[in-house]
Amino acid sequence: MWTSGRMRNAKNLLGLGVSLYLWGLMDLTTTVLSGSARPLTEGPEDNLSDKLHQRMKRSWVWNQFFVLEEYTGTDPLYVGKLHSDMDRGDGSIKYILSGEGAGIVFTIDDTTGDIHAIQRLDREERSQYTLRAQALDRRTGRPMEPESEFIIKIQDINDNEPKFLDGPYVASVPEMSPVGTSVIQVTATDADDPTYGNSARVVYSILQGQPYFSVDSRTGLIRTALMNMDREAKEYYEVIIQAKDMGGQLGGLAGTTTVNITLSDVNDNPPRFPQKHYQMSVLESAPVSSTVGRVVAKDLDEGINAEMKYSLVDGDGLDVFDINTDPNYQVGIITVRKPLSFESKKSYTLKVEGANPHLEMRFLNLGPFRDTTTVHISVEDVDEPPVFEPSFYFVEVPEDVEIGTTIQIISAKDPDVTNNSIRYSIDRSSDPGRFFYVDITSGALMTARPLDREDVSWHNITVLAMELNNPSQVGSVSVTVKVLDVNDNAPEFARFYESFVCENAKAGQLIQTVSAIDRDDPQDGQHFYYSLAPEAANNPNFTLRDNQDNTAWILTRRSGFRQHEQNTFYLPILISDNGRPVLSSTGTLTVHVCSCDDDGMVMSCNAEAYVLPVSLSRGALIAILACIFVLLVLVLLILSMRRQRKQPYIIDEEENIHENIVRYDDEGGGEEDTEAFDIAAMWNPREAQLVLKNRQDMLPEIESLSRYVPQACVMDNNVHNYVLAKLYEADMDLWAPPFDSLQTYMFEGNGSVAESLSSLQSVTTDSDQSYDYLTDWGPRFKKLAEMYGATDSSGALW
């Protein structure tokens, strides 16, 4: 049987402090259980049953060896010895070792059975090895003993210091925390065997961080050790913790870690304004919500504890100004709440309060957590645009209002102290049709063109007011003009009516129902009255019945209509409305006589009168169109020849002497007038009189002025109405030249009492010129005679 060499070395191992397990020789009764054991000696099979029931003597019972780690000697480390009872010491037994580390970490002497460790062992890498041993007959190789398994355990020594695997640590604790407040727990790990000695028993201590913090030696829990630690005084702390094994005894190994502790903020500091008085200014033209200025209250805290809420608590501008809190910078922004006016109030005083919205009850004794400051705001004067009163105008005007009628007085004033004069005008983009005109000084809004509700029923115009001394200051106001309806449109048929009557129609038969429309929109609604026109009042063929629902029936008055007698009837119908004044129009109903069957279905209505004959061929149609085309060409040719005849003769270039001075009796009507001036008149002055005789639009305008100007307008001296009426007349006349002034004189010299007014024939000096002849020219030149005529000492003209 196997024996262990450990028994012989027990004293040596005990001297090294290693616990040994000794195995003694024991007498055991071998029991065969499913082949779990086998006899130590083998004999003939016939004696096997008897030997199994015999009591056998056993050697040492062994199953494990022990060896120290970290052996630093030069020789292999002796582990133990394997020995079989059958080994007689003659070398006939060969020992074999197999399993974990066999041949690499552990070797065995195959003759003596001594086991040695040939490599350095580390329990922290591997704590035990499982191997198998067997004794063989060296000559035959037959197993002398069954293969046995044993364990080699590595015994620990204190060769590992404690380590903080999670370090360095970061922690925080609220400032002003009481003594003993937990901060963080640190843990050190020792790789040595905790079941063997004190190698893995760790004790904690603090090397740096006193007197602010302390650490529990057993658990590693860090606590505050000083009261009233203020973040605003010192915020960051670096604490060094040591962990030492062997229970902290001398010779133990130690490891350290760093704990960075930050004092978190609490609301223990009230806000304070660095200034007790602020001076600000704002332009009176500042728009609503514009910024006036900023105030800030300082708070030593941070984050949510430094949040601020500003409010206006007192002052004479609570309804004019407002204050908001900027959440990013914790400042109070004063803004304009209502429009300002330097003329109404020049300065304001506000009392602003800044307070912490988040308070902690245990620090209320350090308060109050609010502060106030005074803000003086000065309003600065600016040149403001004119202001209209009211700010919107609504005008109702009938559509038949006369041109030049004042429909509304628009009023604006300069809000500044200077109170500059105002000039009014209309924004032409709001009145592209130029229906209205505003007096430049009085602001009287007048009509400039006839109004028609049926064309434009609403006008939205913008009136501008400009300061006379500062044209850049312009105010505006919206004027809505509603054009009221008057009865100025007569009713008319809704469509063209064309009907038929059968030759076999009877008297009183309905042949057409007519209706009318009216562009007007009376307040009482539209109602039309129908009757036959006076010239058809006694029509023997048809009669009319008014249905009193804005429709009328046309009925036959007789029977016996014949196409060959008369195939078409034209019936004039008078349509009247219910307006004031009553307007009416006459519409014509065309009635064709047709041949019908017994059921009243039309068979023929003399279609030859309306369409081309069916027998007309395509060639005939082409011939007719060709004739029409030839006639058009001839007409255009004749017109072209007549136009060429009217052109005056142009002299040759050799006779065209531009240095000649030519007197002409015609003036142009502006650069857009292409008919008022003919260059041929300069080259051939004799033809000028013929050209003037043919010009109908170049007659002296002074006659038309006296003819078209109403006498009432002249008597009232209403210049605006007169000018507007003439302006409208000129706008409506598409053929009149665009004269640069109201009156154009187109004749000079011939036919005038004063003869030629040209300066070309005048003398060179004023001293040689005599103006005595002005007195002979009549009353028209009286003013010139007074200005240039010679007078005697008594003041009489001579």
Tab-separated table of C-alpha atoms in Angstrom, residues 170-460:
chain	number	residue	atom	x	y	z
A	170	VAL	CA	-15.193	61.299	-5.845
A	171	ALA	CA	-17.820	62.314	-3.332
A	172	SER	CA	-19.808	65.322	-2.227
A	173	VAL	CA	-21.493	66.418	0.965
A	174	PRO	CA	-23.689	69.465	1.587
A	175	GLU	CA	-21.963	72.388	3.155
A	176	MET	CA	-22.836	73.266	6.753
A	177	SER	CA	-23.557	69.555	7.414
A	178	PRO	CA	-23.481	68.404	11.086
A	179	VAL	CA	-20.550	66.407	12.435
A	180	GLY	CA	-20.778	62.695	11.639
A	181	THR	CA	-22.572	63.101	8.309
A	182	SER	CA	-21.715	60.145	6.054
A	183	VAL	CA	-19.777	61.071	2.945
A	184	ILE	CA	-18.659	57.831	1.235
A	185	GLN	CA	-17.491	54.309	2.108
A	186	VAL	CA	-14.206	53.034	0.683
A	187	THR	CA	-13.278	49.337	0.443
A	188	ALA	CA	-9.833	47.745	0.112
A	189	THR	CA	-9.306	44.173	-1.083
A	190	ASP	CA	-6.405	41.889	0.059
A	191	ALA	CA	-5.562	38.992	-2.238
A	192	ASP	CA	-4.122	36.884	0.612
A	193	ASP	CA	-5.994	33.964	2.172
A	194	PRO	CA	-8.537	35.357	4.636
A	195	THR	CA	-8.834	31.934	6.358
A	196	TYR	CA	-5.176	31.738	7.239
A	197	GLY	CA	-3.743	34.085	9.825
A	198	ASN	CA	-4.183	37.921	9.675
A	199	SER	CA	-2.787	38.403	6.197
A	200	ALA	CA	-6.122	39.584	4.817
A	201	ARG	CA	-7.509	41.473	7.863
A	202	VAL	CA	-7.557	45.174	6.832
A	203	VAL	CA	-7.672	48.254	9.071
A	204	TYR	CA	-8.467	51.780	7.661
A	205	SER	CA	-6.947	55.088	8.731
A	206	ILE	CA	-6.821	58.670	7.419
A	207	LEU	CA	-3.494	60.126	6.360
A	208	GLN	CA	-4.686	63.486	4.947
A	209	GLY	CA	-7.938	65.403	5.418
A	210	GLN	CA	-8.047	66.026	9.125
A	211	PRO	CA	-9.602	67.749	10.996
A	212	TYR	CA	-12.388	67.991	8.386
A	213	PHE	CA	-13.103	64.294	7.917
A	214	SER	CA	-12.674	60.935	9.725
A	215	VAL	CA	-12.815	57.290	8.660
A	216	ASP	CA	-14.122	54.182	10.420
A	217	SER	CA	-11.153	51.799	10.853
A	218	ARG	CA	-13.212	48.680	10.332
A	219	THR	CA	-15.789	49.664	7.645
A	220	GLY	CA	-13.948	52.420	5.763
A	221	LEU	CA	-16.907	54.841	6.086
A	222	ILE	CA	-15.824	58.493	5.790
A	223	ARG	CA	-17.726	61.071	7.857
A	224	THR	CA	-17.529	64.820	8.444
A	225	ALA	CA	-15.523	65.742	11.511
A	226	LEU	CA	-15.888	69.544	11.572
A	227	MET	CA	-19.080	71.574	11.806
A	228	ASN	CA	-20.062	74.637	9.702
A	229	MET	CA	-17.858	73.860	6.738
A	230	ASP	CA	-18.647	76.695	4.281
A	231	ARG	CA	-18.502	76.088	0.539
A	232	GLU	CA	-17.992	79.756	-0.148
A	233	ALA	CA	-14.806	79.592	2.032
A	234	LYS	CA	-13.438	76.261	0.725
A	235	GLU	CA	-15.158	73.986	-1.717
A	236	TYR	CA	-12.742	71.135	-2.556
A	237	TYR	CA	-10.930	68.696	-0.186
A	238	GLU	CA	-8.442	65.943	-0.964
A	239	VAL	CA	-8.533	63.104	1.581
A	240	ILE	CA	-6.005	60.204	1.604
A	241	ILE	CA	-7.148	56.906	3.181
A	242	GLN	CA	-4.783	54.030	4.109
A	243	ALA	CA	-5.714	50.342	4.362
A	244	LYS	CA	-3.223	48.063	6.243
A	245	ASP	CA	-3.383	44.278	6.640
A	246	MET	CA	-2.193	42.093	9.568
A	247	GLY	CA	-4.801	44.025	11.579
A	248	GLY	CA	-2.655	47.122	11.400
A	249	GLN	CA	0.225	45.508	13.252
A	250	LEU	CA	3.833	46.291	12.603
A	251	GLY	CA	5.044	44.517	9.507
A	252	GLY	CA	1.720	44.555	7.775
A	253	LEU	CA	1.408	45.721	4.166
A	254	ALA	CA	-0.553	48.926	3.343
A	255	GLY	CA	-2.262	50.582	0.373
A	256	THR	CA	-3.696	54.103	-0.059
A	257	THR	CA	-6.346	55.850	-2.136
A	258	THR	CA	-7.458	59.432	-2.724
A	259	VAL	CA	-10.987	60.680	-2.061
A	260	ASN	CA	-11.884	64.048	-3.679
A	261	ILE	CA	-14.702	65.540	-1.657
A	262	THR	CA	-16.699	68.561	-2.822
A	263	LEU	CA	-18.963	70.615	-0.613
A	264	SER	CA	-22.270	70.994	-2.432
A	265	ASP	CA	-24.129	74.275	-2.181
A	266	VAL	CA	-27.046	75.068	0.090
A	267	ASN	CA	-29.018	78.291	0.184
A	268	ASP	CA	-27.262	79.909	3.111
A	269	ASN	CA	-26.480	83.315	1.532
A	270	PRO	CA	-29.182	85.973	0.901
A	271	PRO	CA	-29.089	88.054	-2.326
A	272	ARG	CA	-27.811	91.634	-2.213
A	273	PHE	CA	-27.901	94.476	-4.782
A	274	PRO	CA	-24.442	95.996	-5.269
A	275	GLN	CA	-26.131	99.356	-6.027
A	276	LYS	CA	-28.961	100.914	-4.114
A	277	HIS	CA	-29.735	103.374	-6.923
A	278	TYR	CA	-29.822	102.859	-10.684
A	279	GLN	CA	-30.158	105.636	-13.277
A	280	MET	CA	-31.574	104.707	-16.699
A	281	SER	CA	-32.977	106.502	-19.735
A	282	VAL	CA	-35.296	105.503	-22.558
A	283	LEU	CA	-36.510	107.178	-25.746
A	284	GLU	CA	-40.171	108.019	-25.806
A	285	SER	CA	-40.386	106.249	-29.179
A	286	ALA	CA	-39.256	102.934	-27.662
A	287	PRO	CA	-41.741	100.231	-28.692
A	288	VAL	CA	-43.626	98.111	-26.210
A	289	SER	CA	-41.535	95.202	-24.813
A	290	SER	CA	-38.254	96.958	-25.652
A	291	THR	CA	-35.495	96.806	-23.024
A	292	VAL	CA	-34.832	99.826	-20.797
A	293	GLY	CA	-32.035	98.434	-18.608
A	294	ARG	CA	-30.869	95.623	-16.339
A	295	VAL	CA	-30.420	95.196	-12.588
A	296	VAL	CA	-28.685	92.313	-10.826
A	297	ALA	CA	-28.612	91.082	-7.232
A	298	LYS	CA	-25.479	89.151	-6.235
A	299	ASP	CA	-25.835	85.764	-4.511
A	300	LEU	CA	-22.794	83.791	-3.340
A	301	ASP	CA	-24.674	80.547	-3.740
A	302	GLU	CA	-24.891	78.693	-7.029
A	303	GLY	CA	-27.319	76.656	-9.083
A	304	ILE	CA	-30.878	76.540	-7.888
A	305	ASN	CA	-29.907	78.281	-4.670
A	306	ALA	CA	-28.774	81.340	-6.647
A	307	GLU	CA	-31.937	81.604	-8.740
A	308	MET	CA	-33.546	85.021	-8.535
A	309	LYS	CA	-37.001	86.427	-9.085
A	310	TYR	CA	-37.326	90.153	-9.704
A	311	SER	CA	-40.492	92.179	-9.260
A	312	LEU	CA	-41.650	95.792	-9.100
A	313	VAL	CA	-42.972	96.488	-5.622
A	314	ASP	CA	-43.431	100.266	-5.638
A	315	GLY	CA	-43.103	103.424	-7.735
A	316	ASP	CA	-45.062	105.630	-10.119
A	317	GLY	CA	-44.330	103.500	-13.203
A	318	LEU	CA	-45.839	100.158	-12.219
A	319	ASP	CA	-48.332	100.316	-15.095
A	320	VAL	CA	-45.804	101.701	-17.592
A	321	PHE	CA	-42.846	99.352	-17.057
A	322	ASP	CA	-42.392	95.664	-16.390
A	323	ILE	CA	-39.503	93.494	-15.210
A	324	ASN	CA	-38.591	89.956	-16.243
A	325	THR	CA	-35.945	87.557	-14.967
A	326	ASP	CA	-33.296	86.193	-17.312
A	327	PRO	CA	-32.979	82.514	-16.252
A	328	ASN	CA	-29.484	82.192	-17.747
A	329	TYR	CA	-27.793	85.139	-16.097
A	330	GLN	CA	-30.197	85.788	-13.185
A	331	VAL	CA	-30.595	89.469	-14.033
A	332	GLY	CA	-33.730	91.590	-13.984
A	333	ILE	CA	-34.636	93.101	-17.388
A	334	ILE	CA	-36.803	96.224	-17.215
A	335	THR	CA	-39.007	96.604	-20.328
A	336	VAL	CA	-41.588	99.071	-21.631
A	337	ARG	CA	-45.135	97.996	-20.890
A	338	LYS	CA	-47.064	100.930	-22.374
A	339	PRO	CA	-46.174	103.609	-24.954
A	340	LEU	CA	-44.190	106.485	-23.475
A	341	SER	CA	-44.695	110.210	-23.991
A	342	PHE	CA	-42.109	112.808	-23.096
A	343	GLU	CA	-44.784	115.481	-23.262
A	344	SER	CA	-46.933	113.649	-20.683
A	345	LYS	CA	-44.296	112.470	-18.166
A	346	LYS	CA	-40.548	112.923	-18.280
A	347	SER	CA	-39.332	110.549	-15.517
A	348	TYR	CA	-40.370	107.552	-13.431
A	349	THR	CA	-39.180	105.940	-10.191
A	350	LEU	CA	-39.373	102.197	-9.561
A	351	LYS	CA	-38.575	100.058	-6.536
A	352	VAL	CA	-37.233	96.668	-7.620
A	353	GLU	CA	-37.056	93.609	-5.372
A	354	GLY	CA	-34.855	90.541	-5.935
A	355	ALA	CA	-35.617	87.378	-3.915
A	356	ASN	CA	-34.613	83.705	-3.789
A	357	PRO	CA	-37.592	81.507	-4.699
A	358	HIS	CA	-36.053	78.346	-3.158
A	359	LEU	CA	-35.474	78.594	0.598
A	360	GLU	CA	-34.237	76.118	3.237
A	361	MET	CA	-35.977	76.268	6.556
A	362	ARG	CA	-32.865	75.603	8.650
A	363	PHE	CA	-31.139	78.689	7.232
A	364	LEU	CA	-33.999	81.180	7.524
A	365	ASN	CA	-32.249	82.738	10.482
A	366	LEU	CA	-29.548	83.940	8.054
A	367	GLY	CA	-32.110	85.951	6.018
A	368	PRO	CA	-34.076	87.787	4.867
A	369	PHE	CA	-33.415	86.215	1.491
A	370	ARG	CA	-34.532	89.305	-0.492
A	371	ASP	CA	-33.236	92.803	-1.218
A	372	THR	CA	-34.513	96.005	-2.902
A	373	THR	CA	-33.061	98.814	-4.998
A	374	THR	CA	-34.393	102.040	-6.552
A	375	VAL	CA	-34.404	102.683	-10.312
A	376	HIS	CA	-34.839	106.180	-11.796
A	377	ILE	CA	-35.888	106.189	-15.477
A	378	SER	CA	-35.715	109.349	-17.596
A	379	VAL	CA	-37.810	109.636	-20.770
A	380	GLU	CA	-35.937	111.352	-23.604
A	381	ASP	CA	-37.726	113.429	-26.208
A	382	VAL	CA	-37.640	112.416	-29.877
A	383	ASP	CA	-39.190	113.908	-32.978
A	384	GLU	CA	-42.308	111.783	-33.379
A	385	PRO	CA	-44.442	111.474	-36.496
A	386	PRO	CA	-47.879	113.069	-36.578
A	387	VAL	CA	-50.640	111.259	-34.761
A	388	PHE	CA	-54.165	110.959	-36.123
A	389	GLU	CA	-57.221	111.390	-33.953
A	390	PRO	CA	-59.107	109.140	-34.243
A	391	SER	CA	-56.817	106.317	-35.333
A	392	PHE	CA	-59.354	104.981	-37.882
A	393	TYR	CA	-61.966	106.586	-40.118
A	394	PHE	CA	-65.134	105.075	-41.548
A	395	VAL	CA	-67.017	107.130	-44.119
A	396	GLU	CA	-70.249	106.424	-45.968
A	397	VAL	CA	-70.844	108.354	-49.168
A	398	PRO	CA	-73.514	107.937	-51.873
A	399	GLU	CA	-72.262	106.926	-55.252
A	400	ASP	CA	-73.817	109.955	-56.977
A	401	VAL	CA	-71.766	112.433	-54.946
A	402	GLU	CA	-70.399	115.284	-57.028
A	403	ILE	CA	-66.713	115.603	-57.797
A	404	GLY	CA	-64.932	117.812	-55.272
A	405	THR	CA	-67.373	117.134	-52.440
A	406	THR	CA	-65.736	116.972	-49.006
A	407	ILE	CA	-66.674	113.661	-47.414
A	408	GLN	CA	-64.468	113.734	-44.275
A	409	ILE	CA	-62.024	116.005	-42.455
A	410	ILE	CA	-58.863	114.066	-41.578
A	411	SER	CA	-57.097	115.497	-38.538
A	412	ALA	CA	-53.566	114.858	-37.285
A	413	LYS	CA	-51.265	116.718	-34.948
A	414	ASP	CA	-47.615	116.765	-34.013
A	415	PRO	CA	-47.283	115.195	-30.529
A	416	ASP	CA	-43.996	116.991	-29.912
A	417	VAL	CA	-43.706	120.219	-27.981
A	418	THR	CA	-42.736	122.082	-31.154
A	419	ASN	CA	-46.129	121.222	-32.727
A	420	ASN	CA	-44.941	121.489	-36.339
A	421	SER	CA	-47.327	122.142	-39.186
A	422	ILE	CA	-48.839	119.115	-40.920
A	423	ARG	CA	-49.184	118.391	-44.630
A	424	TYR	CA	-51.591	115.718	-45.837
A	425	SER	CA	-51.453	113.372	-48.821
A	426	ILE	CA	-52.861	110.050	-49.998
A	427	ASP	CA	-50.772	106.926	-50.409
A	428	ARG	CA	-51.430	106.325	-54.100
A	429	SER	CA	-50.790	102.602	-53.761
A	430	SER	CA	-53.961	102.466	-51.662
A	431	ASP	CA	-55.954	104.491	-54.217
A	432	PRO	CA	-54.675	103.418	-57.654
A	433	GLY	CA	-57.846	104.665	-59.328
A	434	ARG	CA	-57.321	108.177	-57.865
A	435	PHE	CA	-60.922	108.431	-56.738
A	436	PHE	CA	-60.077	110.745	-53.838
A	437	TYR	CA	-58.071	113.839	-53.075
A	438	VAL	CA	-57.040	115.301	-49.730
A	439	ASP	CA	-56.375	118.969	-49.117
A	440	ILE	CA	-52.716	119.406	-48.270
A	441	THR	CA	-53.283	121.806	-45.371
A	442	SER	CA	-56.790	121.226	-44.045
A	443	GLY	CA	-56.949	117.449	-44.432
A	444	ALA	CA	-60.320	117.644	-46.204
A	445	LEU	CA	-60.929	114.353	-48.021
A	446	MET	CA	-62.760	114.980	-51.298
A	447	THR	CA	-63.895	112.955	-54.281
A	448	ALA	CA	-61.791	113.370	-57.418
A	449	ARG	CA	-63.682	111.020	-59.726
A	450	PRO	CA	-67.232	109.760	-59.985
A	451	LEU	CA	-67.945	106.841	-57.687
A	452	ASP	CA	-69.804	103.758	-58.838
A	453	ARG	CA	-70.916	101.242	-56.235
A	454	GLU	CA	-71.482	98.633	-58.879
A	455	ASP	CA	-67.788	98.781	-59.863
A	456	VAL	CA	-66.117	99.388	-56.490
A	457	SER	CA	-68.274	99.367	-53.388
A	458	TRP	CA	-65.491	99.749	-50.800
A	459	HIS	CA	-62.390	101.901	-50.822
A	460	ASN	CA	-59.607	101.406	-48.302
